[in-house]
Amino acid sequence: MNRTLTIVGLSYCLLHLSLSTAISAPPDANYDEAKVPEYTLPDPLVAADGASVDDPAEWISKRRPEILELFKTHVYGRSPDAPKRLQYELTSIDRQALGGKATRKEIAIKLGDAPNAPSMNLLLYLPNDVSKPVPVFLGLNFKGNHTIHSDPGITLSEVWSRPSKGRAGEKKRGSEKSRGTSASRWPVETIIDRGYGLGTIYYGDIDPDFHDGFKNGVHPHHDKHESAERPADAWGSIAAWAWGLSRAMDYFERDDDVDQKKVAVLGHSRLGKTSLWAGATDPRFALVISNDSGCGGAALSRRRFGEKVKRINTSFPHWFCGNFDKYNDNEAALPVDQHMLIALIAPRPVYIASAAEDQWADPRGEFLSGLHADPVYRLLGTDGIATKEMPKVDQPSHSAISYHVRTGKHDLTAFDWGQYLDRADTIFQGSATPAK
Ligand code: GCU
C-alpha cells in the first residue's frame, strides 16, 4: 500500500505525494545505523522464573506459552476462539478458469455463529491437471479480490472507503475498472504453473482498516466486555485479520482439493505483520512469509530505526491492543521483542523479506529478528538461519529461517514470489530439514 503524506506548504497548498520511504518519514525518524540506541533483547530461552530452557519439551510446554501470552497481553491483543460451527458456502466455481489451467472457487465463510455475523469471501485458484490435494499460498489483499487478477469471473468485492471530511467509512462494490489493478503483486499464472493453489481474501471483509472504536468488522460480534472501555488487551485489527486467516484454514480442512498440511501464509507490509501473528497463533500454517512487514512485524522494536512504536500507535491506533501504547518511546520496557514473534513460529519454516529502499521497515532490524530467533529454531532441531551476517542485496539465504533483501521499494514483487515458490518447493517436496 502506498504511503501518503500530506504536506502543508507555506503557501497553504496541500500536496498529496505518493512516497518513497525517505519522504514518508516524520522528522524524528532515524535512518542512521550509528544512532541506533544500545539495547538488550529479552532472551527467548530464559523463562519468566529465570530458568534457562534447554530442551525442546520445555520450550513447548513452558516458554513458548509464556511468550505467546506476552504478545497477546502487550502487543496484538487477545482474539476469540473460532466460531463453534464452521459455516461456509461455495458461491461460485469455474473449472475452466485462466484459459482452462485452473479451477476458480469463491467461498463465503461466516466469521461468527450468530446469523448477523459478517462473512469473508475467499477467492481460491487451484491448478488443474495435477494430482490433488495441492499446497496453497494464502494471503489477504488490500483492495478487493477482483484487483488481484483481471479474470472477469472474480466477483467484485465490496470495498471500504476510509472516513474523510466528517463522512463515515462506507462499503461500496468495487468497479469493473479496478479489476486487476493489484495484479503485479499476485502472479496467479506462475503460482498455478508451479503446482500451487492461491487463496486470497479482501482484508476489509474481516475488519475495515480505520479506527472507529471497533464498531465495525468482526470485533463487535465477538467482544464480550460489558464496560464501556475496551480492555487494554482486547484484540486490535492485526489480530482480527490474522484470526480471519485461521478461519480460511478451517475451511481448507474441509476442502479435499487443498493439502491442509502444506499451507503457506503470506502477507505484505501491515499484512506481513498479520501473517506473522497468524503463523505464531495458528500452528496449522506450515510456512510463514513476511514481506516488508517492518515495525510490529519482523523488525526489532528496540532499534528505533525507521518507524517506531509511538509512530505506529499514533498513525494506526486500531492495529494493536491498548497496552502497546505503554511502549511509545519506551521500547526497552517491552517484555518481548519481535525476534520472539519469529521464535513462536519455530520449528516451522519462516521467510522474512525486506526491500533495500524500504528503510521505514528497517531491513536490518528484520534480519536481526530472524538471527535472534535462531537459538530457538536450533533447539527444535532445524538448521535455523544460514548466516550470521546480513545477506547482500539480491542474495537470498534459504534455511529454516530464510531471509532476503532485494533491490527496490516497499512492494511485493516477482522476485519475492520467485523466492517464496522456490522455498515452498524445497519444504513441501521434502528436501528441507524436517521439523522435529
Ligand atoms: C505504513 C505503516 C507501516 C505499514 C505500511 C503498509 O507505512 O507505517 O507500518 O507496514 O503502512 O501496510 O503499507
GROMACS .gro file of C-alpha atoms and ligand atoms in nm:
model
  449
    1MET     CA    1   0.000   0.000   0.000
    2ASN     CA    2   0.137   0.342  -0.084
    3ARG     CA    3   0.233   0.563   0.195
    4THR     CA    4   0.080   0.902   0.167
    5LEU     CA    5   0.197   1.210   0.339
    6THR     CA    6   0.018   1.536   0.341
    7ILE     CA    7   0.247   1.833   0.341
    8VAL     CA    8   0.109   2.177   0.416
    9GLY     CA    9   0.338   2.424   0.245
   10LEU     CA   10   0.393   2.790   0.333
   11SER     CA   11   0.163   2.886   0.053
   12TYR     CA   12  -0.108   2.684   0.228
   13CYS     CA   13  -0.126   2.446  -0.060
   14LEU     CA   14  -0.183   2.080   0.002
   15LEU     CA   15   0.029   1.830  -0.181
   16HIS     CA   16  -0.051   1.464  -0.180
   17LEU     CA   17   0.258   1.265  -0.256
   18SER     CA   18   0.291   0.902  -0.330
   19LEU     CA   19   0.601   0.830  -0.146
   20SER     CA   20   0.922   0.653  -0.123
   21THR     CA   21   1.024   0.593   0.236
   22ALA     CA   22   1.262   0.884   0.256
   23ILE     CA   23   0.987   1.142   0.241
   24SER     CA   24   0.725   0.944   0.432
   25ALA     CA   25   0.926   0.961   0.748
   26PRO     CA   26   0.839   1.203   1.023
   27PRO     CA   27   1.126   1.440   1.100
   28ASP     CA   28   1.241   1.241   1.402
   29ALA     CA   29   1.274   0.908   1.216
   30ASN     CA   30   1.623   0.768   1.241
   31TYR     CA   31   1.790   0.623   0.933
   32ASP     CA   32   2.141   0.628   1.070
   33GLU     CA   33   2.281   0.297   1.193
   34ALA     CA   34   2.522   0.487   1.419
   35LYS     CA   35   2.227   0.637   1.605
   36VAL     CA   36   2.059   0.309   1.689
   37PRO     CA   37   2.048   0.302   2.070
   38GLU     CA   38   2.220   0.030   2.265
   39TYR     CA   39   1.970  -0.232   2.361
   40THR     CA   40   1.942  -0.570   2.529
   41LEU     CA   41   1.694  -0.815   2.387
   42PRO     CA   42   1.492  -1.042   2.615
   43ASP     CA   43   1.628  -1.395   2.584
   44PRO     CA   44   1.368  -1.627   2.430
   45LEU     CA   45   1.538  -1.920   2.603
   46VAL     CA   46   1.519  -1.783   2.958
   47ALA     CA   47   1.182  -1.843   3.123
   48ALA     CA   48   0.999  -1.594   3.342
   49ASP     CA   49   1.131  -1.771   3.653
   50GLY     CA   50   1.488  -1.718   3.534
   51ALA     CA   51   1.549  -2.080   3.439
   52SER     CA   52   1.718  -2.144   3.109
   53VAL     CA   53   1.529  -2.352   2.859
   54ASP     CA   54   1.749  -2.613   2.705
   55ASP     CA   55   1.526  -2.886   2.581
   56PRO     CA   56   1.251  -2.882   2.320
   57ALA     CA   57   0.985  -3.017   2.556
   58GLU     CA   58   1.042  -2.728   2.797
   59TRP     CA   59   1.019  -2.479   2.514
   60ILE     CA   60   0.689  -2.626   2.402
   61SER     CA   61   0.524  -2.672   2.739
   62LYS     CA   62   0.667  -2.378   2.932
   63ARG     CA   63   0.848  -2.099   2.748
   64ARG     CA   64   0.650  -2.082   2.424
   65PRO     CA   65   0.315  -2.038   2.606
   66GLU     CA   66   0.472  -1.762   2.821
   67ILE     CA   67   0.589  -1.570   2.515
   68LEU     CA   68   0.259  -1.615   2.332
   69GLU     CA   69   0.080  -1.478   2.636
   70LEU     CA   70   0.311  -1.175   2.648
   71PHE     CA   71   0.239  -1.091   2.283
   72LYS     CA   72  -0.136  -1.126   2.343
   73THR     CA   73  -0.123  -0.905   2.651
   74HIS     CA   74   0.113  -0.635   2.533
   75VAL     CA   75   0.116  -0.624   2.154
   76TYR     CA   76  -0.163  -0.769   1.940
   77GLY     CA   77  -0.439  -0.839   2.195
   78ARG     CA   78  -0.643  -1.145   2.273
   79SER     CA   79  -0.852  -1.297   1.995
   80PRO     CA   80  -1.169  -1.501   2.047
   81ASP     CA   81  -1.199  -1.873   1.985
   82ALA     CA   82  -1.306  -1.997   1.645
   83PRO     CA   83  -1.682  -1.994   1.586
   84LYS     CA   84  -1.842  -2.309   1.726
   85ARG     CA   85  -1.957  -2.420   1.388
   86LEU     CA   86  -1.782  -2.352   1.060
   87GLN     CA   87  -2.042  -2.213   0.821
   88TYR     CA   88  -1.943  -2.160   0.461
   89GLU     CA   89  -2.097  -2.159   0.119
   90LEU     CA   90  -1.942  -2.221  -0.221
   91THR     CA   91  -2.076  -1.918  -0.406
   92SER     CA   92  -1.914  -1.987  -0.745
   93ILE     CA   93  -1.697  -2.240  -0.921
   94ASP     CA   94  -1.541  -2.242  -1.266
   95ARG     CA   95  -1.335  -2.545  -1.358
   96GLN     CA   96  -1.202  -2.379  -1.674
   97ALA     CA   97  -1.063  -2.056  -1.532
   98LEU     CA   98  -0.750  -1.885  -1.669
   99GLY     CA   99  -0.787  -2.045  -2.009
  100GLY     CA  100  -0.851  -2.388  -1.859
  101LYS     CA  101  -0.541  -2.421  -1.642
  102ALA     CA  102  -0.716  -2.357  -1.311
  103THR     CA  103  -1.030  -2.406  -1.111
  104ARG     CA  104  -1.159  -2.089  -0.952
  105LYS     CA  105  -1.377  -2.117  -0.645
  106GLU     CA  106  -1.532  -1.845  -0.433
  107ILE     CA  107  -1.635  -1.936  -0.081
  108ALA     CA  108  -1.822  -1.718   0.169
  109ILE     CA  109  -1.705  -1.804   0.519
  110LYS     CA  110  -1.902  -1.682   0.818
  111LEU     CA  111  -1.700  -1.510   1.087
  112GLY     CA  112  -1.919  -1.596   1.384
  113ASP     CA  113  -2.204  -1.817   1.496
  114ALA     CA  114  -2.477  -1.551   1.507
  115PRO     CA  115  -2.697  -1.509   1.197
  116ASN     CA  116  -2.586  -1.147   1.161
  117ALA     CA  117  -2.212  -1.225   1.180
  118PRO     CA  118  -2.016  -1.092   0.882
  119SER     CA  119  -1.875  -1.320   0.612
  120MET     CA  120  -1.547  -1.304   0.427
  121ASN     CA  121  -1.512  -1.408   0.067
  122LEU     CA  122  -1.227  -1.642  -0.011
  123LEU     CA  123  -1.111  -1.648  -0.372
  124LEU     CA  124  -0.931  -1.974  -0.442
  125TYR     CA  125  -0.743  -2.074  -0.757
  126LEU     CA  126  -0.631  -2.435  -0.786
  127PRO     CA  127  -0.423  -2.584  -1.066
  128ASN     CA  128  -0.594  -2.834  -1.296
  129ASP     CA  129  -0.414  -3.139  -1.430
  130VAL     CA  130  -0.218  -3.208  -1.111
  131SER     CA  131  -0.281  -3.469  -0.852
  132LYS     CA  132  -0.482  -3.322  -0.570
  133PRO     CA  133  -0.465  -3.217  -0.292
  134VAL     CA  134  -0.228  -2.926  -0.365
  135PRO     CA  135  -0.021  -2.696  -0.143
  136VAL     CA  136  -0.165  -2.347  -0.122
  137PHE     CA  137  -0.043  -1.992  -0.059
  138LEU     CA  138  -0.288  -1.790   0.147
  139GLY     CA  139  -0.274  -1.412   0.184
  140LEU     CA  140  -0.501  -1.117   0.245
  141ASN     CA  141  -0.527  -0.844  -0.017
  142PHE     CA  142  -0.564  -0.469   0.028
  143LYS     CA  143  -0.811  -0.361  -0.239
  144GLY     CA  144  -1.056  -0.639  -0.313
  145ASN     CA  145  -1.035  -0.988  -0.462
  146HIS     CA  146  -1.109  -0.857  -0.809
  147THR     CA  147  -0.795  -0.641  -0.804
  148ILE     CA  148  -0.556  -0.937  -0.788
  149HIS     CA  149  -0.624  -1.051  -1.146
  150SER     CA  150  -0.817  -0.925  -1.447
  151ASP     CA  151  -1.018  -1.252  -1.462
  152PRO     CA  152  -1.375  -1.124  -1.528
  153GLY     CA  153  -1.518  -1.419  -1.333
  154ILE     CA  154  -1.399  -1.284  -0.998
  155THR     CA  155  -1.687  -1.130  -0.804
  156LEU     CA  156  -1.628  -0.759  -0.746
  157SER     CA  157  -1.555  -0.720  -0.373
  158GLU     CA  158  -1.735  -0.466  -0.163
  159VAL     CA  159  -1.456  -0.232  -0.062
  160TRP     CA  160  -1.441   0.013   0.229
  161SER     CA  161  -1.364   0.376   0.177
  162ARG     CA  162  -1.184   0.548   0.465
  163PRO     CA  163  -1.372   0.810   0.664
  164SER     CA  164  -1.293   1.161   0.546
  165LYS     CA  165  -1.424   1.512   0.593
  166GLY     CA  166  -1.674   1.404   0.857
  167ARG     CA  167  -1.807   1.120   0.642
  168ALA     CA  168  -1.804   0.771   0.785
  169GLY     CA  169  -1.619   0.495   0.602
  170GLU     CA  170  -1.855   0.304   0.378
  171LYS     CA  171  -1.864  -0.015   0.179
  172LYS     CA  172  -1.914   0.002  -0.197
  173ARG     CA  173  -1.899  -0.257  -0.468
  174GLY     CA  174  -1.563  -0.234  -0.650
  175SER     CA  175  -1.569  -0.108  -1.007
  176GLU     CA  176  -1.508  -0.307  -1.327
  177LYS     CA  177  -1.229  -0.062  -1.395
  178SER     CA  178  -1.042  -0.172  -1.086
  179ARG     CA  179  -1.013  -0.534  -1.194
  180GLY     CA  180  -0.653  -0.647  -1.196
  181THR     CA  181  -0.513  -0.322  -1.057
  182SER     CA  182  -0.302  -0.507  -0.796
  183ALA     CA  183  -0.206  -0.788  -1.034
  184SER     CA  184   0.167  -0.714  -1.015
  185ARG     CA  185   0.159  -0.842  -0.657
  186TRP     CA  186  -0.025  -1.163  -0.741
  187PRO     CA  187   0.140  -1.371  -1.017
  188VAL     CA  188  -0.152  -1.614  -1.029
  189GLU     CA  189  -0.048  -1.796  -1.350
  190THR     CA  190   0.306  -1.853  -1.223
  191ILE     CA  191   0.175  -1.989  -0.895
  192ILE     CA  192  -0.065  -2.222  -1.078
  193ASP     CA  193   0.200  -2.333  -1.330
  194ARG     CA  194   0.426  -2.432  -1.043
  195GLY     CA  195   0.156  -2.656  -0.899
  196TYR     CA  196   0.030  -2.438  -0.615
  197GLY     CA  197  -0.308  -2.303  -0.527
  198LEU     CA  198  -0.365  -1.944  -0.422
  199GLY     CA  199  -0.625  -1.830  -0.170
  200THR     CA  200  -0.690  -1.463  -0.101
  201ILE     CA  201  -0.942  -1.253   0.091
  202TYR     CA  202  -1.001  -0.880   0.096
  203TYR     CA  203  -0.884  -0.776   0.444
  204GLY     CA  204  -1.172  -0.530   0.483
  205ASP     CA  205  -1.414  -0.824   0.481
  206ILE     CA  206  -1.271  -0.908   0.823
  207ASP     CA  207  -1.212  -0.563   0.961
  208PRO     CA  208  -1.204  -0.231   0.777
  209ASP     CA  209  -0.871  -0.058   0.817
  210PHE     CA  210  -0.969   0.257   1.003
  211HIS     CA  211  -1.032   0.338   1.364
  212ASP     CA  212  -1.395   0.359   1.459
  213GLY     CA  213  -1.373   0.229   1.813
  214PHE     CA  214  -1.409  -0.131   1.693
  215LYS     CA  215  -1.774  -0.093   1.599
  216ASN     CA  216  -1.739  -0.237   1.251
  217GLY     CA  217  -1.588  -0.560   1.121
  218VAL     CA  218  -1.566  -0.873   1.334
  219HIS     CA  219  -1.489  -0.708   1.668
  220PRO     CA  220  -1.843  -0.626   1.788
  221HIS     CA  221  -1.956  -0.980   1.705
  222HIS     CA  222  -1.708  -1.132   1.946
  223ASP     CA  223  -1.632  -0.871   2.211
  224LYS     CA  224  -1.793  -0.970   2.537
  225HIS     CA  225  -1.673  -0.699   2.774
  226GLU     CA  226  -1.952  -0.508   2.939
  227SER     CA  227  -1.761  -0.198   3.045
  228ALA     CA  228  -1.773   0.096   2.807
  229GLU     CA  229  -1.397   0.088   2.793
  230ARG     CA  230  -1.226  -0.184   2.592
  231PRO     CA  231  -0.986  -0.398   2.791
  232ALA     CA  232  -0.625  -0.298   2.726
  233ASP     CA  233  -0.553  -0.646   2.593
  234ALA     CA  234  -0.855  -0.666   2.360
  235TRP     CA  235  -0.767  -0.766   2.004
  236GLY     CA  236  -0.681  -0.500   1.751
  237SER     CA  237  -0.716  -0.512   1.374
  238ILE     CA  238  -0.396  -0.708   1.306
  239ALA     CA  239  -0.519  -0.979   1.542
  240ALA     CA  240  -0.859  -0.973   1.370
  241TRP     CA  241  -0.706  -1.010   1.023
  242ALA     CA  242  -0.489  -1.298   1.149
  243TRP     CA  243  -0.796  -1.459   1.307
  244GLY     CA  244  -0.967  -1.438   0.968
  245LEU     CA  245  -0.673  -1.623   0.808
  246SER     CA  246  -0.728  -1.902   1.061
  247ARG     CA  247  -1.092  -1.920   0.954
  248ALA     CA  248  -0.974  -1.973   0.595
  249MET     CA  249  -0.756  -2.253   0.731
  250ASP     CA  250  -1.068  -2.402   0.898
  251TYR     CA  251  -1.224  -2.408   0.554
  252PHE     CA  252  -0.915  -2.564   0.392
  253GLU     CA  253  -0.952  -2.852   0.635
  254ARG     CA  254  -1.284  -2.927   0.463
  255ASP     CA  255  -1.168  -2.885   0.104
  256ASP     CA  256  -1.027  -3.208  -0.039
  257ASP     CA  257  -0.852  -3.019  -0.317
  258VAL     CA  258  -0.625  -2.843  -0.065
  259ASP     CA  259  -0.335  -3.010   0.114
  260GLN     CA  260  -0.404  -2.868   0.458
  261LYS     CA  261  -0.057  -2.974   0.579
  262LYS     CA  262   0.100  -2.753   0.312
  263VAL     CA  263  -0.049  -2.410   0.355
  264ALA     CA  264   0.188  -2.112   0.338
  265VAL     CA  265   0.054  -1.790   0.488
  266LEU     CA  266   0.194  -1.475   0.331
  267GLY     CA  267   0.143  -1.102   0.366
  268HIS     CA  268   0.291  -0.771   0.263
  269SER     CA  269   0.353  -0.479   0.498
  270ARG     CA  270   0.071  -0.446   0.758
  271LEU     CA  271  -0.049  -0.777   0.618
  272GLY     CA  272   0.302  -0.916   0.673
  273LYS     CA  273   0.269  -0.824   1.041
  274THR     CA  274  -0.060  -1.010   1.015
  275SER     CA  275   0.085  -1.323   0.853
  276LEU     CA  276   0.348  -1.343   1.128
  277TRP     CA  277   0.084  -1.320   1.401
  278ALA     CA  278  -0.130  -1.576   1.217
  279GLY     CA  279   0.171  -1.809   1.197
  280ALA     CA  280   0.250  -1.756   1.565
  281THR     CA  281  -0.104  -1.823   1.683
  282ASP     CA  282  -0.203  -2.099   1.443
  283PRO     CA  283   0.039  -2.392   1.410
  284ARG     CA  284  -0.154  -2.524   1.111
  285PHE     CA  285   0.034  -2.278   0.886
  286ALA     CA  286   0.328  -2.481   0.758
  287LEU     CA  287   0.528  -2.190   0.613
  288VAL     CA  288   0.504  -1.827   0.723
  289ILE     CA  289   0.610  -1.541   0.496
  290SER     CA  290   0.662  -1.180   0.598
  291ASN     CA  291   0.712  -0.940   0.309
  292ASP     CA  292   0.839  -0.596   0.419
  293SER     CA  293   0.646  -0.618   0.748
  294GLY     CA  294   0.856  -0.367   0.942
  295CYS     CA  295   0.756  -0.223   1.280
  296GLY     CA  296   0.521  -0.452   1.471
  297GLY     CA  297   0.616  -0.725   1.221
  298ALA     CA  298   0.965  -0.865   1.175
  299ALA     CA  299   1.163  -0.552   1.269
  300LEU     CA  300   1.309  -0.528   1.619
  301SER     CA  301   1.128  -0.251   1.808
  302ARG     CA  302   1.425  -0.167   2.030
  303ARG     CA  303   1.631  -0.046   1.734
  304ARG     CA  304   1.402   0.256   1.691
  305PHE     CA  305   1.507   0.267   1.324
  306GLY     CA  306   1.258   0.392   1.065
  307GLU     CA  307   0.907   0.352   1.201
  308LYS     CA  308   0.889   0.345   1.581
  309VAL     CA  309   0.629   0.208   1.820
  310LYS     CA  310   0.496   0.555   1.904
  311ARG     CA  311   0.456   0.647   1.540
  312ILE     CA  312   0.271   0.328   1.450
  313ASN     CA  313   0.040   0.354   1.753
  314THR     CA  314  -0.034   0.715   1.665
  315SER     CA  315  -0.095   0.667   1.294
  316PHE     CA  316  -0.281   0.338   1.331
  317PRO     CA  317  -0.444   0.330   1.677
  318HIS     CA  318  -0.657   0.031   1.582
  319TRP     CA  319  -0.381  -0.211   1.479
  320PHE     CA  320  -0.251  -0.324   1.818
  321CYS     CA  321  -0.401  -0.362   2.165
  322GLY     CA  322  -0.429  -0.072   2.410
  323ASN     CA  323  -0.137  -0.196   2.620
  324PHE     CA  324   0.104  -0.148   2.329
  325ASP     CA  325   0.078   0.230   2.385
  326LYS     CA  326   0.276   0.186   2.706
  327TYR     CA  327   0.582   0.126   2.494
  328ASN     CA  328   0.566   0.451   2.298
  329ASP     CA  329   0.922   0.587   2.327
  330ASN     CA  330   0.967   0.316   2.586
  331GLU     CA  331   1.067   0.012   2.381
  332ALA     CA  332   1.323  -0.107   2.636
  333ALA     CA  333   1.035  -0.184   2.875
  334LEU     CA  334   0.871  -0.428   2.632
  335PRO     CA  335   0.875  -0.778   2.782
  336VAL     CA  336   0.924  -0.913   2.428
  337ASP     CA  337   1.079  -0.804   2.101
  338GLN     CA  338   0.995  -0.920   1.753
  339HIS     CA  339   1.261  -1.197   1.740
  340MET     CA  340   1.035  -1.373   1.991
  341LEU     CA  341   0.747  -1.348   1.745
  342ILE     CA  342   0.963  -1.532   1.491
  343ALA     CA  343   1.057  -1.784   1.760
  344LEU     CA  344   0.688  -1.860   1.818
  345ILE     CA  345   0.672  -1.993   1.463
  346ALA     CA  346   0.956  -2.243   1.523
  347PRO     CA  347   1.021  -2.511   1.414
  348ARG     CA  348   0.806  -2.431   1.110
  349PRO     CA  349   0.992  -2.251   0.833
  350VAL     CA  350   0.964  -1.876   0.817
  351TYR     CA  351   1.068  -1.639   0.538
  352ILE     CA  352   1.150  -1.277   0.623
  353ALA     CA  353   1.192  -1.046   0.325
  354SER     CA  354   1.295  -0.682   0.304
  355ALA     CA  355   1.349  -0.424   0.031
  356ALA     CA  356   1.665  -0.215   0.018
  357GLU     CA  357   1.484   0.115  -0.030
  358ASP     CA  358   1.227   0.036   0.238
  359GLN     CA  359   1.424   0.182   0.526
  360TRP     CA  360   1.099   0.274   0.700
  361ALA     CA  361   1.055  -0.100   0.764
  362ASP     CA  362   1.418  -0.138   0.885
  363PRO     CA  363   1.562  -0.423   0.673
  364ARG     CA  364   1.848  -0.481   0.918
  365GLY     CA  365   1.606  -0.499   1.210
  366GLU     CA  366   1.401  -0.753   1.013
  367PHE     CA  367   1.711  -0.966   0.952
  368LEU     CA  368   1.814  -0.941   1.318
  369SER     CA  369   1.479  -1.077   1.434
  370GLY     CA  370   1.549  -1.387   1.231
  371LEU     CA  371   1.904  -1.407   1.362
  372HIS     CA  372   1.794  -1.381   1.726
  373ALA     CA  373   1.524  -1.643   1.678
  374ASP     CA  374   1.792  -1.886   1.558
  375PRO     CA  375   1.869  -2.042   1.901
  376VAL     CA  376   1.505  -2.149   1.933
  377TYR     CA  377   1.498  -2.294   1.582
  378ARG     CA  378   1.819  -2.487   1.654
  379LEU     CA  379   1.691  -2.613   1.988
  380LEU     CA  380   1.397  -2.757   1.797
  381GLY     CA  381   1.626  -2.943   1.560
  382THR     CA  382   1.623  -2.729   1.246
  383ASP     CA  383   1.909  -2.561   1.061
  384GLY     CA  384   1.797  -2.216   1.186
  385ILE     CA  385   1.935  -1.921   0.994
  386ALA     CA  386   2.214  -1.990   0.745
  387THR     CA  387   2.417  -1.674   0.801
  388LYS     CA  388   2.513  -1.451   1.091
  389GLU     CA  389   2.587  -1.162   0.855
  390MET     CA  390   2.306  -0.979   0.686
  391PRO     CA  391   2.292  -1.113   0.326
  392LYS     CA  392   2.383  -0.871   0.050
  393VAL     CA  393   2.112  -0.722  -0.167
  394ASP     CA  394   1.953  -0.980  -0.402
  395GLN     CA  395   2.141  -1.271  -0.242
  396PRO     CA  396   1.873  -1.471  -0.061
  397SER     CA  397   1.968  -1.704   0.220
  398HIS     CA  398   1.742  -2.008   0.247
  399SER     CA  399   1.712  -2.233   0.552
  400ALA     CA  400   1.452  -2.281   0.827
  401ILE     CA  401   1.472  -1.904   0.878
  402SER     CA  402   1.508  -1.761   0.528
  403TYR     CA  403   1.590  -1.400   0.455
  404HIS     CA  404   1.640  -1.172   0.161
  405VAL     CA  405   1.672  -0.804   0.095
  406ARG     CA  406   1.603  -0.723  -0.267
  407THR     CA  407   1.668  -0.418  -0.477
  408GLY     CA  408   1.385  -0.167  -0.480
  409LYS     CA  409   1.097  -0.028  -0.284
  410HIS     CA  410   0.828  -0.134  -0.043
  411ASP     CA  411   0.629  -0.379  -0.257
  412LEU     CA  412   0.556  -0.744  -0.323
  413THR     CA  413   0.732  -0.830  -0.649
  414ALA     CA  414   0.802  -1.116  -0.889
  415PHE     CA  415   1.146  -1.154  -0.727
  416ASP     CA  416   0.985  -1.201  -0.385
  417TRP     CA  417   0.738  -1.456  -0.520
  418GLY     CA  418   1.014  -1.642  -0.703
  419GLN     CA  419   1.194  -1.693  -0.373
  420TYR     CA  420   0.878  -1.798  -0.188
  421LEU     CA  421   0.793  -2.052  -0.457
  422ASP     CA  422   1.147  -2.194  -0.455
  423ARG     CA  423   1.137  -2.220  -0.081
  424ALA     CA  424   0.794  -2.384  -0.087
  425ASP     CA  425   0.924  -2.638  -0.343
  426THR     CA  426   1.203  -2.733  -0.104
  427ILE     CA  427   0.983  -2.754   0.203
  428PHE     CA  428   0.676  -2.912   0.055
  429GLN     CA  429   0.861  -3.154  -0.170
  430GLY     CA  430   1.060  -3.282   0.119
  431SER     CA  431   1.420  -3.176   0.077
  432ALA     CA  432   1.425  -2.920   0.362
  433THR     CA  433   1.549  -3.007   0.710
  434PRO     CA  434   1.247  -3.174   0.861
  435ALA     CA  435   1.092  -3.003   1.161
  436LYS     CA  436   1.110  -3.233   1.460
  437GCU     C1  437   0.257   0.239   0.671
  437GCU     C2  438   0.292   0.190   0.809
  437GCU     C3  439   0.365   0.057   0.805
  437GCU     C4  440   0.289  -0.042   0.721
  437GCU     C5  441   0.258   0.016   0.585
  437GCU     C6  442   0.169  -0.070   0.496
  437GCU     O1  443   0.374   0.275   0.604
  437GCU     O2  444   0.369   0.291   0.872
  437GCU     O3  445   0.380   0.005   0.937
  437GCU     O4  446   0.360  -0.163   0.712
  437GCU     O5  447   0.190   0.138   0.600
  437GCU     O6  448   0.097  -0.156   0.543
  437GCU     O7  449   0.170  -0.044   0.376
   0.00000   0.00000   0.00000
